């Protein structure tokens, strides 16, 4: 004990490890901590308010992980606290999704004491074999840094490194905090120096060479286009991208995962490119280009509508967070930020051929259908796009909503959240809670969720957390009797794609919502949708509102039908 006191006395500014951790999270912008309490994290949770943070308290760890993901996509970074074993494994699906989709989440796991672990004690929440590393090892491949706080004197360094890696690489990190480390002292003097969150700069000579190569092809191009994808958003290069779009005047398109990444009100915005699932006129314009500036691409199956891109690498320049690829020549270690800045500054006047213009126009065929008829996707999504407001946050679920949102043109400043690559059904409900909480914190941007009835049943209880924190999202649940996207992949009438129909709108009351601060709706016709969208009180989102939106069982956006068919073929190979 005396030796420990001597080591502590050597610290310039002793501070409890947990206090240090939460202070650093506050420093980088976290204000709310998601998670579920458990006996191995309880003492650590006492430090949350001391750091100026607030505890969310989710219904389960999976929902908490989804919520942290949604919070991070709005605020820039998030934190979740779980307990050893049972808690962290409940969250691991959500953390894997954040890793897959480049979302920075700090996962803090309260673990048994270092002494208990060293002695291999037969504790609850273990496998009963004395192995206390098994669960952290499961998280190793979905974390860009692992910080196991087993020595308080290393704690500050490990915490700072993990948080920096989380921010710079835009992926989750794992921090294990044993119960006996929570109140141990570490060096608080480090808090006087903020964590360096700056991105590594490129070697000037190498960067300038790559810029020259890019400019050669760009200035010689006759009909170049810009294609913006998810990693432009995740790796924080949207300011550079917007400058490039504005100065070049080139036709600009987004992928499904890049939706919301650019200002869709600009004259040069052409819509969503997803191979055969593209908006009208987009595929022809993109695939006929002699040069595509592809920024932050993730060429997954659902992001390319079943790998239906028809774009030659010989006509492509790929910009990424850690390399640039010009045609078939790759330049590793060159980040896109610096290159984009210099290309924009030096490119001069380019050859520009115009492209299609995105819109929210309802087709003539749908306009001819009487308003008393059922709601179909081809009519709903353009109408939904017309109803959206500037700066909205729109969350869409894997399935019909993810594909339907392609058919909208966003007002200025709209942020879109979806999980196109990981595609875990139920994600959007938890993400909505996190996004709505972040929106409230930032001044009250309207938050809108569209989720299918099947997916909703996986995570519906997170509505309770929204009510608990007085959040005011508008929630649309598409009631179409089950898993539509699965039906189009395989088993249109199979019983496993059916669900028990819920009285969804009654859940607000079940979860304890104040009738004076909540409202529910049920819409089954186009006229009823029009009445709802024209209701000024509804659109102002004064409190949580829940809409049952009925659509035919076998109706789906065209892009979904096509992509699901391609997925079925891939699965059968």
XYZ file of C-alpha atoms in Angstrom:
573
model
C 0.000 0.000 0.000
C 2.847 2.353 0.842
C 4.415 1.848 -2.558
C 1.126 2.741 -4.197
C 0.951 5.939 -2.141
C 4.466 6.834 -3.264
C 3.505 6.344 -6.896
C 0.356 8.445 -6.430
C 2.302 11.213 -4.734
C 4.439 11.458 -7.846
C 1.421 12.526 -9.895
C 1.202 16.274 -10.512
C -2.588 16.312 -10.484
C -4.099 13.012 -9.318
C -7.555 12.261 -10.678
C -9.723 9.155 -10.566
C -9.459 7.042 -13.720
C -13.210 7.132 -14.393
C -13.322 10.890 -13.932
C -10.466 11.265 -16.405
C -12.209 9.050 -18.959
C -15.503 10.917 -18.870
C -13.754 14.293 -18.867
C -12.015 13.339 -22.102
C -15.319 12.228 -23.634
C -16.834 15.586 -22.723
C -13.849 17.309 -24.302
C -14.432 15.678 -27.698
C -18.120 16.565 -27.764
C -19.991 13.747 -26.038
C -22.774 15.009 -23.757
C -24.908 11.884 -23.349
C -23.689 8.383 -22.539
C -25.797 5.453 -23.736
C -25.867 2.039 -22.145
C -27.323 -0.272 -19.508
C -26.165 -0.487 -15.871
C -24.576 -3.671 -14.568
C -22.741 -4.453 -11.360
C -19.318 -4.223 -13.008
C -19.933 -0.671 -14.255
C -22.090 0.873 -11.502
C -19.364 2.777 -9.648
C -18.036 4.147 -12.938
C -21.503 5.447 -13.812
C -21.407 7.650 -10.707
C -18.747 9.746 -12.448
C -20.872 10.626 -15.492
C -22.619 13.691 -14.011
C -19.358 14.872 -12.436
C -17.977 15.320 -15.956
C -20.976 17.318 -17.162
C -22.436 14.330 -18.975
C -25.905 12.800 -18.774
C -26.846 9.141 -18.602
C -29.371 7.923 -21.187
C -30.272 4.476 -19.879
C -31.476 2.289 -22.728
C -33.847 -0.672 -22.707
C -31.092 -3.087 -23.716
C -27.504 -2.978 -24.867
C -28.248 -3.678 -28.528
C -30.561 -0.677 -28.664
C -27.956 1.366 -26.800
C -25.376 0.490 -29.447
C -27.714 1.503 -32.249
C -28.536 4.720 -30.386
C -24.854 5.534 -29.885
C -24.363 4.988 -33.625
C -27.166 7.449 -34.424
C -25.850 9.971 -31.899
C -22.336 9.747 -33.359
C -23.562 10.345 -36.910
C -25.023 13.668 -35.773
C -22.526 14.763 -33.096
C -19.326 13.243 -34.509
C -18.593 10.706 -31.752
C -20.525 8.755 -29.093
C -20.022 6.604 -26.010
C -21.743 3.501 -24.682
C -21.193 1.742 -21.351
C -21.991 -1.945 -20.892
C -21.127 -4.598 -18.372
C -18.745 -7.524 -18.807
C -19.872 -10.497 -20.875
C -23.653 -10.406 -21.056
C -23.834 -6.663 -21.655
C -21.016 -6.232 -24.137
C -22.118 -9.243 -26.175
C -25.640 -7.852 -26.381
C -24.138 -4.679 -27.878
C -21.625 -6.342 -30.183
C -23.915 -6.478 -33.226
C -24.410 -2.723 -33.055
C -20.683 -2.122 -32.547
C -19.903 -4.328 -35.545
C -22.328 -2.232 -37.578
C -20.568 0.935 -36.484
C -17.236 -0.587 -37.506
C -18.618 -1.694 -40.864
C -20.070 1.734 -41.603
C -17.243 3.864 -40.169
C -19.037 5.330 -37.142
C -16.913 6.458 -34.145
C -18.258 4.900 -30.952
C -16.311 4.542 -27.692
C -17.404 1.246 -26.086
C -16.621 1.206 -22.364
C -16.974 -2.161 -20.658
C -17.060 -2.489 -16.885
C -15.136 -5.654 -16.031
C -14.354 -7.662 -12.885
C -11.422 -6.449 -10.804
C -7.886 -7.127 -11.934
C -7.398 -9.338 -8.871
C -10.463 -11.464 -9.703
C -9.222 -11.852 -13.253
C -5.692 -12.780 -12.180
C -7.071 -15.417 -9.817
C -9.408 -16.838 -12.481
C -12.367 -16.605 -10.105
C -15.618 -18.341 -11.030
C -17.698 -15.178 -11.362
C -21.128 -14.499 -12.840
C -21.219 -13.301 -16.471
C -18.241 -15.544 -17.273
C -18.041 -18.842 -19.142
C -16.916 -20.492 -15.940
C -13.462 -21.329 -17.291
C -11.388 -18.532 -15.792
C -10.829 -16.871 -19.177
C -11.530 -13.163 -18.814
C -10.181 -12.238 -22.260
C -12.647 -14.214 -24.349
C -15.197 -11.403 -24.728
C -12.707 -8.629 -25.400
C -11.101 -10.873 -28.014
C -14.474 -11.037 -29.751
C -14.428 -7.245 -30.008
C -10.826 -7.019 -31.178
C -11.607 -7.284 -34.902
C -14.356 -4.665 -34.726
C -12.314 -2.068 -32.835
C -9.482 0.124 -34.091
C -8.007 0.338 -30.585
C -8.222 -1.803 -27.434
C -7.473 -0.154 -24.092
C -7.415 -2.486 -21.103
C -6.969 -0.344 -18.011
C -5.020 -2.708 -15.762
C -2.583 -0.107 -14.417
C -3.873 3.343 -13.344
C -0.590 5.001 -14.260
C -1.012 3.972 -17.873
C -4.721 4.740 -17.938
C -4.557 8.330 -19.179
C -2.264 7.441 -22.077
C -4.401 4.462 -23.099
C -7.630 6.467 -22.893
C -6.242 9.355 -24.946
C -4.918 6.998 -27.607
C -8.212 5.136 -27.890
C -10.299 8.286 -28.224
C -7.945 9.738 -30.838
C -8.034 6.517 -32.864
C -11.832 6.480 -32.650
C -12.074 10.018 -34.014
C -9.374 9.905 -36.674
C -10.226 6.454 -38.043
C -13.974 6.945 -37.535
C -14.525 3.503 -36.079
C -15.289 1.998 -32.644
C -12.775 1.511 -29.868
C -12.986 -0.744 -26.813
C -12.049 0.384 -23.300
C -12.098 -2.226 -20.508
C -12.457 -0.624 -17.079
C -12.048 -3.088 -14.171
C -13.968 -2.316 -10.990
C -10.791 -1.770 -8.949
C -9.399 0.739 -11.472
C -12.383 3.114 -11.417
C -11.276 5.074 -8.352
C -7.526 4.644 -8.730
C -5.523 7.775 -9.477
C -4.040 8.686 -12.829
C -2.318 11.797 -14.172
C -4.892 14.585 -14.461
C -2.290 17.077 -15.642
C -2.791 15.688 -19.141
C -6.309 17.167 -19.224
C -4.762 20.616 -19.640
C -3.700 19.549 -23.142
C -6.589 18.576 -25.450
C -6.318 15.325 -27.366
C -4.866 15.974 -30.815
C -7.725 15.105 -33.179
C -6.053 16.447 -36.306
C -5.677 14.137 -39.261
C -2.202 13.116 -40.395
C -0.942 15.315 -43.200
C 0.435 13.943 -46.439
C 4.069 14.136 -47.419
C 4.120 17.305 -49.513
C 6.132 15.875 -52.393
C 3.952 12.787 -52.655
C 0.738 14.808 -52.334
C 1.800 17.276 -55.019
C 2.672 14.452 -57.382
C -0.776 12.866 -56.925
C -2.462 16.250 -57.414
C -0.612 16.695 -60.709
C -1.718 13.247 -61.890
C -5.348 13.935 -60.945
C -5.299 17.347 -62.636
C -3.931 15.878 -65.860
C -6.928 13.593 -66.264
C -9.448 16.083 -64.914
C -8.409 18.912 -67.213
C -8.436 16.636 -70.254
C -11.848 15.152 -69.474
C -14.757 16.115 -71.716
C -17.691 15.050 -69.541
C -16.501 14.315 -66.007
C -18.850 13.775 -63.051
C -18.519 13.683 -59.258
C -19.830 10.703 -57.263
C -20.000 11.121 -53.476
C -20.204 8.093 -51.186
C -20.337 7.299 -47.466
C -16.674 7.709 -46.558
C -16.735 11.325 -47.676
C -19.189 11.827 -44.822
C -17.543 9.543 -42.278
C -14.022 10.884 -42.792
C -15.136 14.496 -42.520
C -14.206 15.772 -45.971
C -17.568 17.272 -46.904
C -16.255 20.875 -46.763
C -13.592 19.967 -49.337
C -16.164 18.076 -51.411
C -18.582 21.012 -51.419
C -15.807 23.370 -52.526
C -14.933 21.014 -55.374
C -18.567 20.719 -56.464
C -19.150 24.470 -56.361
C -15.974 25.506 -58.152
C -15.960 22.761 -60.801
C -19.611 22.983 -61.795
C -19.530 19.276 -62.611
C -22.691 17.152 -62.454
C -22.791 15.620 -58.988
C -24.372 12.381 -57.853
C -24.499 10.391 -54.617
C -24.649 6.694 -53.870
C -27.319 5.321 -51.499
C -24.819 5.459 -48.625
C -23.804 8.972 -49.657
C -27.393 10.256 -49.570
C -27.512 13.555 -47.696
C -23.772 14.065 -48.056
C -24.119 16.984 -50.470
C -26.498 19.898 -50.823
C -29.226 18.441 -53.039
C -30.662 21.870 -53.860
C -27.691 22.871 -56.021
C -28.312 23.109 -59.757
C -25.772 20.408 -60.593
C -27.187 17.702 -58.302
C -28.439 14.829 -60.435
C -29.661 12.232 -57.928
C -28.702 8.755 -56.740
C -26.389 6.500 -58.741
C -26.743 2.817 -57.904
C -26.203 1.012 -61.179
C -29.502 -0.366 -62.434
C -31.268 1.055 -59.366
C -30.339 4.655 -60.210
C -32.748 7.548 -60.490
C -34.091 8.298 -63.978
C -31.362 9.397 -66.377
C -28.593 9.022 -63.800
C -27.157 5.678 -64.855
C -26.778 6.802 -68.462
C -25.023 10.048 -67.476
C -22.630 8.506 -64.973
C -21.728 5.480 -67.048
C -21.103 7.578 -70.173
C -18.686 9.903 -68.347
C -15.077 9.791 -69.441
C -13.966 10.538 -65.883
C -15.612 9.861 -62.518
C -14.267 11.541 -59.409
C -15.375 8.897 -56.893
C -15.074 10.209 -53.337
C -15.187 7.800 -50.394
C -16.723 4.859 -52.230
C -18.013 1.666 -50.595
C -18.980 -0.649 -53.443
C -21.140 -3.084 -51.498
C -24.037 -5.072 -52.936
C -26.901 -2.891 -51.669
C -24.953 0.316 -52.333
C -24.535 -0.700 -55.987
C -27.996 -2.273 -56.419
C -26.596 -5.770 -56.627
C -23.167 -4.978 -58.128
C -24.764 -3.429 -61.226
C -22.206 -0.636 -61.623
C -20.980 -0.414 -65.203
C -18.094 1.931 -64.632
C -14.562 1.236 -65.830
C -11.674 1.764 -63.460
C -9.890 3.316 -66.435
C -12.365 6.190 -66.171
C -12.258 6.485 -62.368
C -10.236 8.377 -59.786
C -10.929 7.073 -56.274
C -10.366 9.340 -53.274
C -10.101 7.590 -49.904
C -9.038 8.281 -46.337
C -5.687 6.539 -46.725
C -5.005 6.267 -50.445
C -5.786 7.692 -53.876
C -6.291 5.474 -56.912
C -5.999 6.993 -60.374
C -7.220 4.481 -62.930
C -5.185 1.401 -61.939
C -2.356 3.269 -60.203
C -2.675 3.346 -56.426
C -0.955 5.861 -54.158
C -1.006 4.491 -50.579
C -0.597 6.790 -47.608
C -2.083 9.803 -49.395
C -5.213 11.108 -47.684
C -7.956 12.683 -49.742
C -8.377 15.926 -47.730
C -5.160 17.557 -48.857
C -5.466 16.300 -52.419
C -9.036 17.568 -52.815
C -8.074 21.012 -51.497
C -5.201 21.399 -53.951
C -7.128 19.969 -56.902
C -9.920 22.465 -56.273
C -7.472 25.352 -55.967
C -5.506 24.471 -59.117
C -7.991 22.932 -61.571
C -9.011 26.071 -63.467
C -11.905 25.998 -65.928
C -13.103 22.511 -66.845
C -15.113 21.017 -69.679
C -18.617 20.576 -68.285
C -21.533 18.680 -69.782
C -24.761 18.986 -67.852
C -26.600 16.013 -66.400
C -30.096 15.142 -65.206
C -31.674 17.185 -62.426
C -33.120 15.383 -59.412
C -36.676 16.200 -58.396
C -39.581 15.188 -56.188
C -42.143 14.997 -58.957
C -44.850 12.362 -58.670
C -45.276 10.378 -61.870
C -48.187 11.189 -64.167
C -49.471 7.651 -63.718
C -49.610 8.037 -59.945
C -51.215 11.471 -60.207
C -54.085 9.931 -62.160
C -54.878 7.478 -59.357
C -57.682 8.799 -57.090
C -56.653 10.035 -53.659
C -58.914 7.533 -51.972
C -56.788 4.666 -53.245
C -54.164 2.807 -51.216
C -50.724 4.285 -50.647
C -48.011 2.903 -52.902
C -44.274 3.450 -52.795
C -43.950 5.089 -56.202
C -46.333 7.835 -55.044
C -45.318 8.096 -51.399
C -41.577 8.736 -51.622
C -41.624 11.753 -53.957
C -44.468 13.156 -51.832
C -42.416 12.494 -48.709
C -39.523 14.395 -50.293
C -41.824 17.366 -50.904
C -42.869 17.335 -47.246
C -39.358 17.324 -45.795
C -37.939 20.559 -44.399
C -34.420 22.045 -44.497
C -32.079 20.611 -41.840
C -34.268 17.584 -41.103
C -32.648 14.388 -39.865
C -34.118 11.421 -41.749
C -33.548 7.848 -40.571
C -34.564 4.979 -42.829
C -34.605 1.285 -42.016
C -33.000 -1.530 -43.982
C -35.620 -2.591 -46.522
C -38.360 -0.596 -48.194
C -37.498 2.721 -46.536
C -33.789 2.499 -47.391
C -34.616 2.016 -51.052
C -37.582 4.362 -51.133
C -35.555 7.313 -49.894
C -33.518 7.166 -53.119
C -36.557 8.637 -54.863
C -36.448 11.910 -52.942
C -34.573 15.157 -53.439
C -33.681 16.612 -50.058
C -34.055 20.235 -49.020
C -30.858 21.999 -47.975
C -29.113 20.710 -44.877
C -30.942 17.376 -44.542
C -28.922 14.608 -42.877
C -29.734 11.008 -43.821
C -29.037 8.029 -41.565
C -29.228 4.461 -42.794
C -27.305 1.221 -42.497
C -26.949 0.101 -46.100
C -23.801 -1.992 -45.643
C -24.337 -3.714 -42.274
C -28.100 -3.874 -42.730
C -29.169 -5.011 -39.266
C -32.951 -4.818 -39.117
C -34.215 -2.777 -36.195
C -31.181 -0.472 -36.327
C -33.163 2.595 -37.283
C -35.333 2.723 -34.151
C -32.358 2.821 -31.798
C -30.502 5.174 -34.138
C -33.527 7.474 -34.115
C -33.315 7.764 -30.338
C -29.634 8.703 -30.501
C -30.115 11.103 -33.414
C -33.136 12.778 -31.819
C -31.188 13.212 -28.589
C -28.287 14.791 -30.481
C -30.746 17.007 -32.384
C -32.283 18.204 -29.120
C -28.838 18.945 -27.774
C -27.955 20.960 -30.884
C -31.076 23.084 -30.860
C -33.944 20.962 -32.097
C -33.610 19.770 -35.685
C -36.692 17.806 -36.721
C -36.063 14.053 -36.632
C -38.070 11.715 -38.868
C -37.956 7.904 -38.830
C -39.397 5.564 -41.463
C -39.300 1.880 -40.504
C -41.108 -1.265 -41.610
C -43.385 -3.121 -39.216
C -41.147 -6.193 -39.207
C -37.976 -4.317 -38.340
C -39.814 -2.194 -35.810
C -40.662 -5.246 -33.728
C -36.982 -5.942 -33.027
C -36.263 -2.688 -31.204
C -39.663 -1.109 -30.493
C -38.962 -0.676 -26.795
C -36.546 2.168 -27.565
C -39.661 4.313 -28.038
C -39.740 4.184 -24.237
C -36.335 5.864 -24.041
C -37.479 8.584 -26.439
C -40.452 9.294 -24.198
C -38.265 9.226 -21.091
C -36.024 11.961 -22.503
C -38.880 14.043 -23.899
C -37.744 13.617 -27.506
C -40.038 14.582 -30.363
C -39.367 12.430 -33.442
C -42.009 11.759 -36.068
C -42.143 7.984 -36.517
C -43.660 6.368 -39.592
C -44.145 2.603 -39.357
C -44.894 1.050 -42.745
C -47.564 -1.572 -42.041
C -47.274 -4.151 -44.810
C -47.458 -7.446 -42.945
C -43.850 -8.433 -42.526
C -40.417 -8.577 -44.111
C -40.889 -7.142 -47.602
C -37.242 -7.138 -48.644
C -36.922 -10.764 -47.542
C -40.027 -11.655 -49.572
C -38.388 -10.283 -52.701
C -35.158 -12.166 -52.020
C -36.882 -15.470 -51.289
C -40.248 -16.673 -50.044
C -42.853 -14.145 -51.137
C -45.621 -16.044 -49.349
C -43.479 -18.012 -46.902
C -44.655 -18.022 -43.321
C -41.199 -17.070 -42.034
C -41.563 -13.670 -43.702
C -44.828 -13.004 -41.877
C -45.154 -11.296 -38.502
C -47.814 -10.965 -35.834
C -49.499 -7.651 -36.573
C -49.286 -5.196 -33.680
C -51.444 -2.250 -32.755
C -48.319 -0.176 -33.195
C -49.747 3.215 -32.455
C -50.960 2.006 -29.060
C -47.361 1.584 -27.932
C -46.968 5.241 -27.006
C -49.573 4.733 -24.299
C -48.077 1.385 -23.292
C -44.675 3.052 -22.800
C -46.201 5.776 -20.674
C -46.368 8.747 -23.035
C -48.335 11.730 -21.753
C -51.457 12.034 -23.961
C -50.952 15.807 -23.924
C -47.389 15.447 -25.242
C -47.840 12.739 -27.870
C -50.097 11.902 -30.777
C -50.838 8.898 -32.977
C -52.203 8.598 -36.509
C -53.339 5.844 -38.830
C -53.276 6.530 -42.577
C -54.435 4.126 -45.280
C -55.094 6.318 -48.346
C -53.288 9.011 -50.286
C -55.848 11.583 -49.173
C -55.095 10.761 -45.555
C -51.369 11.213 -46.194
C -52.084 14.590 -47.800
C -54.150 15.660 -44.819
C -51.350 14.607 -42.493
C -48.592 16.356 -44.443
C -50.703 19.519 -44.659
C -51.325 19.528 -40.904
C -49.077 22.339 -39.652
C -49.099 21.139 -36.055
C -48.052 17.632 -37.113
C -45.262 18.976 -39.317
C -43.965 21.246 -36.576
C -43.080 18.153 -34.471
C -44.029 19.621 -31.069
C -43.762 16.201 -29.372
C -43.375 12.536 -30.223
C -45.786 11.470 -32.982
C -46.440 7.981 -34.306
C -47.939 7.182 -37.716
C -49.152 3.792 -38.905
C -48.677 3.999 -42.672
C -50.478 1.177 -44.468
C -49.138 -0.103 -47.782
C -49.891 -3.233 -49.828
C -47.980 -6.335 -48.780
C -46.295 -6.931 -52.147
C -45.593 -3.309 -53.078
C -41.993 -2.074 -52.892
C -39.720 0.534 -54.474
C -38.425 -0.610 -57.890
C -34.819 -0.428 -56.709
C -35.596 -2.839 -53.880
C -37.176 -5.356 -56.217
C -34.215 -5.231 -58.559
C -31.563 -5.359 -55.814
C -33.328 -8.182 -53.987
C -33.411 -10.170 -57.209
C -29.687 -9.641 -57.691
C -29.068 -10.657 -54.071
C -31.035 -13.859 -54.578
C -28.880 -14.707 -57.599
C -25.703 -14.026 -55.619
C -26.926 -16.223 -52.750
C -27.627 -19.057 -55.175
C -24.140 -19.116 -56.681
